[in-house]
CSV table of C-alpha atoms in Angstrom, one decimal:
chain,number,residue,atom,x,y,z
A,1,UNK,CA,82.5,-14.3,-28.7
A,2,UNK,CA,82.4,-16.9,-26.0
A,3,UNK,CA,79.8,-19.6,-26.8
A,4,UNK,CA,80.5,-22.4,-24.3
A,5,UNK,CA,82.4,-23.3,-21.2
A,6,UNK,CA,82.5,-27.4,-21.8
A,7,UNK,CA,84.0,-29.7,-19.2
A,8,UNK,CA,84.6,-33.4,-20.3
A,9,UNK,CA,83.9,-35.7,-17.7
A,10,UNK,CA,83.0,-39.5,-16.6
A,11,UNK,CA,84.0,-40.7,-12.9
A,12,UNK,CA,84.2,-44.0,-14.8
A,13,UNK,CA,88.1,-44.2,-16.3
A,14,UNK,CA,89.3,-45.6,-20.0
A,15,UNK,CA,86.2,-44.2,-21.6
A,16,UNK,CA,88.3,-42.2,-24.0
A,17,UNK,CA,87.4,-38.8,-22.1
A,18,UNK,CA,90.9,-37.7,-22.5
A,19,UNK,CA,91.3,-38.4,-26.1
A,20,UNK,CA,87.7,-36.7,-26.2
A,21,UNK,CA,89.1,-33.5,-25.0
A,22,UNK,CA,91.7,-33.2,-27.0
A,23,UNK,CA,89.8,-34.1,-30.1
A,24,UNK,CA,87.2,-31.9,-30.7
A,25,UNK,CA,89.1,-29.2,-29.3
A,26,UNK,CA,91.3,-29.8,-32.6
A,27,UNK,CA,88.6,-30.1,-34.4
A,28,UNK,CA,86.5,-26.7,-33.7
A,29,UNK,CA,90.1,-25.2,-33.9
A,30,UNK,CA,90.3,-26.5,-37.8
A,31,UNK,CA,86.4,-25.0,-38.0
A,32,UNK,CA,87.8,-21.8,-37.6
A,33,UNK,CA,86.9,-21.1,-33.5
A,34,UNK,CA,90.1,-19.7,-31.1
A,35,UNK,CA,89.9,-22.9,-28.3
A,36,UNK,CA,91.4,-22.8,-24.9
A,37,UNK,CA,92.3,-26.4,-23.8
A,38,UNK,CA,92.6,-26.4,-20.0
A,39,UNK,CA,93.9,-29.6,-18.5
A,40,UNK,CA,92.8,-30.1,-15.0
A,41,UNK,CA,93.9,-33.9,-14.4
A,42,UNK,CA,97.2,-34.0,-13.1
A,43,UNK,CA,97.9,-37.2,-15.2
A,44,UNK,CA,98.2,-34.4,-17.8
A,45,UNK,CA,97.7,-36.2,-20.7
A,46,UNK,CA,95.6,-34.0,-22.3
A,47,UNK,CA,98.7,-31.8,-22.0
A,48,UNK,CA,100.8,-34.2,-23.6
A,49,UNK,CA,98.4,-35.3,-26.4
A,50,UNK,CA,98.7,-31.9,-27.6
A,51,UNK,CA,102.7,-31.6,-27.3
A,52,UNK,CA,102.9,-29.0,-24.6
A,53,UNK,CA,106.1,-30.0,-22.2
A,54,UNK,CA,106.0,-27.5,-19.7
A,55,UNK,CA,109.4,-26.4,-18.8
A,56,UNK,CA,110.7,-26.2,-15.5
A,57,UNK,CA,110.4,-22.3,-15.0
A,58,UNK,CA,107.0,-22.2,-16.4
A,59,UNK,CA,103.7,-21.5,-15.1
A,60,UNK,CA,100.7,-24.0,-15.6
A,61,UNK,CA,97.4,-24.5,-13.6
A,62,UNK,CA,98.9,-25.2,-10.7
A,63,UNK,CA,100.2,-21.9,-10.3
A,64,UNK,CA,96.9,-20.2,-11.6
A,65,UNK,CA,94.9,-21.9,-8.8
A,66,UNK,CA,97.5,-21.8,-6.2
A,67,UNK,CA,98.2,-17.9,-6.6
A,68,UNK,CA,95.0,-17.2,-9.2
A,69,UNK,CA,97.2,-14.8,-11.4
A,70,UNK,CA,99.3,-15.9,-14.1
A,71,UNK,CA,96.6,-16.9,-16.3
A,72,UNK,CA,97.5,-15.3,-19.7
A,73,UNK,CA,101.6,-16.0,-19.2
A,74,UNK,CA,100.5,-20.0,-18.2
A,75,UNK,CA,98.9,-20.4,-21.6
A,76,UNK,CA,100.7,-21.7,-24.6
A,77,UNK,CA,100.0,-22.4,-28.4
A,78,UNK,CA,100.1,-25.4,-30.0
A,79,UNK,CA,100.8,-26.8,-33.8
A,80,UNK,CA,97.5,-26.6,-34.7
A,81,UNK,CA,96.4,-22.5,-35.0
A,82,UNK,CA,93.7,-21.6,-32.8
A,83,UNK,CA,94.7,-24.1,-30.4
A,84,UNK,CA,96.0,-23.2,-26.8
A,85,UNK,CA,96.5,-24.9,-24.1
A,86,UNK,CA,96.3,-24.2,-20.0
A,87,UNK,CA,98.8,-27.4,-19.3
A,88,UNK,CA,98.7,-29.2,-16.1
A,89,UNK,CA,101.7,-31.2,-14.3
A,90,UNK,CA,101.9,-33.9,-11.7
A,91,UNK,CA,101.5,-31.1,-8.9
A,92,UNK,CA,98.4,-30.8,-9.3
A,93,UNK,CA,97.7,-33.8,-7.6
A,94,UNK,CA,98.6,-32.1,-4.1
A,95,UNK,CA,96.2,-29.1,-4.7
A,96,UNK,CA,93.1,-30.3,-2.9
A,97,UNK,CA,95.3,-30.4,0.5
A,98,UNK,CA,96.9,-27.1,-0.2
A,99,UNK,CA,93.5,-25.6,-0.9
A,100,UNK,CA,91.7,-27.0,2.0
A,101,UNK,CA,90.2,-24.6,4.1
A,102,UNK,CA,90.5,-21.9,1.6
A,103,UNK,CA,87.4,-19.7,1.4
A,104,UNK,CA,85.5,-20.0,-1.8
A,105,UNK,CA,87.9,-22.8,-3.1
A,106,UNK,CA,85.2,-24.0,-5.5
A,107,UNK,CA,85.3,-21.2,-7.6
A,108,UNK,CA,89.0,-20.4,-8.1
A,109,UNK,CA,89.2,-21.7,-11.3
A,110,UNK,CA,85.6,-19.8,-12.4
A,111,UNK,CA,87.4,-16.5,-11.2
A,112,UNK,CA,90.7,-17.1,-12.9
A,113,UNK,CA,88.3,-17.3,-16.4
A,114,UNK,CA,86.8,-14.4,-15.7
A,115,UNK,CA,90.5,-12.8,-16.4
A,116,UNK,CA,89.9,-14.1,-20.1
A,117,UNK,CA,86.7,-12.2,-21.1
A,118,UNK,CA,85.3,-13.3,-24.3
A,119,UNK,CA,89.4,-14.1,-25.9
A,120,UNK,CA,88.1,-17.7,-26.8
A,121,UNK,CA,85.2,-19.2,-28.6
A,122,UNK,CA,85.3,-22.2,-26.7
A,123,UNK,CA,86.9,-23.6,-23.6
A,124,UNK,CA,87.0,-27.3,-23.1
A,125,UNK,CA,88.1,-28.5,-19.8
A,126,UNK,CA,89.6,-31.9,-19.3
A,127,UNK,CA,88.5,-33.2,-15.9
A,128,UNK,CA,90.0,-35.8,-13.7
A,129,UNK,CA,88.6,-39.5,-13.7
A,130,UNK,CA,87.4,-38.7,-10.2
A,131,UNK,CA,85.5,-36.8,-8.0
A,132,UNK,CA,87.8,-34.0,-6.8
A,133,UNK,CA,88.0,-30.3,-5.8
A,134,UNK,CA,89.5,-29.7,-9.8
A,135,UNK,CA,86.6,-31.4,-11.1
A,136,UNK,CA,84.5,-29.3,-8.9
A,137,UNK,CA,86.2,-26.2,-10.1
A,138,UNK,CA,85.2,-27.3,-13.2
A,139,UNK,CA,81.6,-28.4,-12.9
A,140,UNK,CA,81.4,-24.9,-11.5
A,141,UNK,CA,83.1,-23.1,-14.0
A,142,UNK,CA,81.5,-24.6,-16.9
A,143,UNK,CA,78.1,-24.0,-18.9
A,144,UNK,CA,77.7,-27.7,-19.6
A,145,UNK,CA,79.5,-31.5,-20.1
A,146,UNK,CA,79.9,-33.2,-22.4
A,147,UNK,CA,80.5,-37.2,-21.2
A,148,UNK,CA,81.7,-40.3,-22.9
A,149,UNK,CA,79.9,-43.7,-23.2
A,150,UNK,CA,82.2,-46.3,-24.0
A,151,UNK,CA,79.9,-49.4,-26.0
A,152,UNK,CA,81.2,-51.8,-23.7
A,153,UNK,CA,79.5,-53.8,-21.0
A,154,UNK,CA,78.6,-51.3,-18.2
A,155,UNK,CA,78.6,-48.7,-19.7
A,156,UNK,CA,75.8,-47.0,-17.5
A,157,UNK,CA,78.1,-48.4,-15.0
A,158,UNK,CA,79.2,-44.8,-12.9
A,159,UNK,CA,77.2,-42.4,-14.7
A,160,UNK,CA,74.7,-42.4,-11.7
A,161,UNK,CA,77.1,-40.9,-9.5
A,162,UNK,CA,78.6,-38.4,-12.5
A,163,UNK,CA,74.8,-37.8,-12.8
A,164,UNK,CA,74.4,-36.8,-8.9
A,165,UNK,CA,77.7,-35.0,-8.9
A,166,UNK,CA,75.9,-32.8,-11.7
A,167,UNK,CA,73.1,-32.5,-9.7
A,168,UNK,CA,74.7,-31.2,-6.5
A,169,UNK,CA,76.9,-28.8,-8.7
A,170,UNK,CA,73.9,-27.6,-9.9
A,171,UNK,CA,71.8,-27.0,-6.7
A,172,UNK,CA,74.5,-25.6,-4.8
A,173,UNK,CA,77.3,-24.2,-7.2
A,174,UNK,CA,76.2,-23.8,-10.7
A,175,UNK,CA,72.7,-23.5,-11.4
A,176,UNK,CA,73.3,-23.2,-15.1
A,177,UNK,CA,75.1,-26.0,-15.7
A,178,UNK,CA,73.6,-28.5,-18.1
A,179,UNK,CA,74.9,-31.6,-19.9
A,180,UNK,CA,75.5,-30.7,-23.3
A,181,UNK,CA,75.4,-34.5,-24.5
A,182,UNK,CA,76.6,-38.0,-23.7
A,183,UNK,CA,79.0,-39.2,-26.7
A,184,UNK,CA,79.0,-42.9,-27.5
A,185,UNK,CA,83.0,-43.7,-27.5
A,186,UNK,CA,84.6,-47.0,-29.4
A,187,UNK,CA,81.8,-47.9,-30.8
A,188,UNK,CA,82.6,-51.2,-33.8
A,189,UNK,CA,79.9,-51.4,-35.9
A,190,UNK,CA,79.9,-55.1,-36.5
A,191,UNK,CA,80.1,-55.4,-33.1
A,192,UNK,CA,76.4,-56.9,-31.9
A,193,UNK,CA,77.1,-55.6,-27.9
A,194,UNK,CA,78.3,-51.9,-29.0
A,195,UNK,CA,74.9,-52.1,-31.1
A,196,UNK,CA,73.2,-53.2,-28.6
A,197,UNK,CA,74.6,-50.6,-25.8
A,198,UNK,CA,74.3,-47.4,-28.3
A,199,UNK,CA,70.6,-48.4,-28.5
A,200,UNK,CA,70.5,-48.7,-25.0
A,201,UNK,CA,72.0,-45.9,-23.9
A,202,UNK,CA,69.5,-43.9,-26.6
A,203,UNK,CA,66.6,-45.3,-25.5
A,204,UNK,CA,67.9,-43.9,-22.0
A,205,UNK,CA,68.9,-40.6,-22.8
A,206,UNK,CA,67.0,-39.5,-26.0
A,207,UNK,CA,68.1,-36.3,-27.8
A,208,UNK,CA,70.8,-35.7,-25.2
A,209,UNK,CA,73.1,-38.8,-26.7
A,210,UNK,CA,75.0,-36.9,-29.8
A,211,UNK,CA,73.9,-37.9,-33.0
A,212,UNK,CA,78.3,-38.5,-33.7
A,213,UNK,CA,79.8,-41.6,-32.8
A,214,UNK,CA,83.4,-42.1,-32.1
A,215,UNK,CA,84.6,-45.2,-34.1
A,216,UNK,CA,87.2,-47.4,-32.0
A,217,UNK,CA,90.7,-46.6,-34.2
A,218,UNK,CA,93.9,-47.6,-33.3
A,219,UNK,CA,95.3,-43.6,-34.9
A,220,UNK,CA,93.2,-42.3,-31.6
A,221,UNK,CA,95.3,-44.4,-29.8
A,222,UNK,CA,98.5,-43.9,-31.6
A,223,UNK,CA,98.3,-40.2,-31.9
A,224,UNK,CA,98.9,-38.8,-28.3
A,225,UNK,CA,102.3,-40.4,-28.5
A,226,UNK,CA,103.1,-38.3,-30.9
A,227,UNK,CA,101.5,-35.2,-29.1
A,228,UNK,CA,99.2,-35.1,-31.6
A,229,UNK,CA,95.4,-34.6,-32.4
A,230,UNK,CA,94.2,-37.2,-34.6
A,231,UNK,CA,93.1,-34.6,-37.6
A,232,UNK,CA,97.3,-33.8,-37.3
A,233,UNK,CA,98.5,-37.2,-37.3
A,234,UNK,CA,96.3,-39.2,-39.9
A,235,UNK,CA,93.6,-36.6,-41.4
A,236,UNK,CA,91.9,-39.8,-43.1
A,237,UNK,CA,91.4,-41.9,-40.4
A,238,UNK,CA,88.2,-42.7,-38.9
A,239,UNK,CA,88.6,-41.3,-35.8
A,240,UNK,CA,89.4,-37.3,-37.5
A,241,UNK,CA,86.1,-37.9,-39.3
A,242,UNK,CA,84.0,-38.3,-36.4
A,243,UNK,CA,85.5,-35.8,-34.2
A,244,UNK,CA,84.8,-33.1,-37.8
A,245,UNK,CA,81.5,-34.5,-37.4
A,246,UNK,CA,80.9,-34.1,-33.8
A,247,UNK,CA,82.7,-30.6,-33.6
A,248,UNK,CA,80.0,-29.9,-37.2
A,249,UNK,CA,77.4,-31.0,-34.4
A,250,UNK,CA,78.4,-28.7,-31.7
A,251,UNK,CA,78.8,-25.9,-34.2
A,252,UNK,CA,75.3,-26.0,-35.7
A,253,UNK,CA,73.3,-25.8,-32.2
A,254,UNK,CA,75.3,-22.7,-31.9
A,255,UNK,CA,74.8,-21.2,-34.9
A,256,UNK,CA,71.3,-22.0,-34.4
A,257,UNK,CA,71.3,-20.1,-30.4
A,258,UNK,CA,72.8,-16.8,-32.2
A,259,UNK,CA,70.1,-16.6,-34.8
């Protein structure tokens, strides 16, 4: 059964959205949930965090958008069971111009999901760290967001507009989109400003701020490089303990809906 369409997002970039994505994808994946990983920013390195190389020949999001068909053969697996991935390449980054003008171009990617059914548990979306047609196609496909907070300085600093982007999608795209949670990112807990911004940034958003925190750990940073989730490459580690812990967090509102 489908239980959430999730896009990550923050117009603000180096927040660790990326390494968001890919993380607690892994981890519901090791919780037992079939995940679909769709990478939408044509950097693609949520695509390559997860060791997908998309050959030449191959189809990837581009071609699903472009044609909308192709959606089951552009879908790979990964190491991890449980965990696919729709992977994205660099020409993605040319799709706004070729879709200009198209009728109904925000909902392309919504219609190409609706070729999936219910096949997944989740789908995580990782948007671009911009305002685009692709993250538009995703605000409009998706139930809700989910949006890292780094704890550094500014770090309200863009949210605003990410806020008012949600807002449009909602009044004229999606009217059932919601924010499923802001997630404090980096945080170092002898660190008196990351203290001080993950009270802030409680205080602003109450019970929508995920009771996780992601720890700053240099095997988050490391692991990508080896197209790798952090629960693959160093289960131990800090960082695979709070991505469990968030993906434990995400797992028992919905286990809590279905009752």
């Amino acid at each position: 059964m489908l239980k959430r369409i999730m896009a990550v997002a923050n117009q603000k970039g180096g927040v660790g959205k990326t390494t968001s994505a890919i993380n607690v994808s892994a981890a519901l994946a090791m919780a037992g949930e079939k995940v679909l990983f769709i990478d939408i920013d044509p950097q693609s390195n949520g695509t390559s965090g997860l060791g997908v190389k998309p050959k030449k020949s191959a189809k990837t999001l581009y071609d699903v958008m472009l044609y909308e068909k192709m959606f089951a053969e552009a879908i790979v697996p990964t190491e991890l069971p449980n965990l696919f991935v729709l992977p994205a390449e660099a020409d993605l980054f040319g799709l706004d111009i070729e879709m200009m003008g198209r009728e109904g171009r925000e909902f392309i990617l919504k219609k190409c999901l609706k070729v999936l059914g219910e096949s997944y548990n989740f789908i995580v979306i990782d948007c671009p760290p911009s305002l685009t047609l692709l993250t538009v196609n995703a605000l409009t496909s998706a139930d809700s967001v989910l949006v890292p907070v780094q704890c550094q300085y500014y770090a309200l600093e863009g949210l605003s507009q990410l806020l008012k982007t949600i807002d449009m999608c909602v009044e004229g795209l999606n009217p059932h989109l919601a924010i499923e949670g802001f997630l404090l990112t980096m945080y170092e807990k002898d660190n008196e400003l990351a203290t001080h911004v993950v009270k802030e940034v409680r205080d602003h958003f109450k019970d929508k701020v995920f009771r996780s925190v992601i720890q700053r750990d240099p095997y988050l940073s490391e692991a990508p490089g080896f197209g790798k989730p952090v629960t693959m490459y160093q289960m131990r580690s800090v960082g695979a303990e709070n991505y469990i812990e968030l993906a434990q967090e995400l797992l028992g509102r919905y286990s809590l809906l279905e009752v």
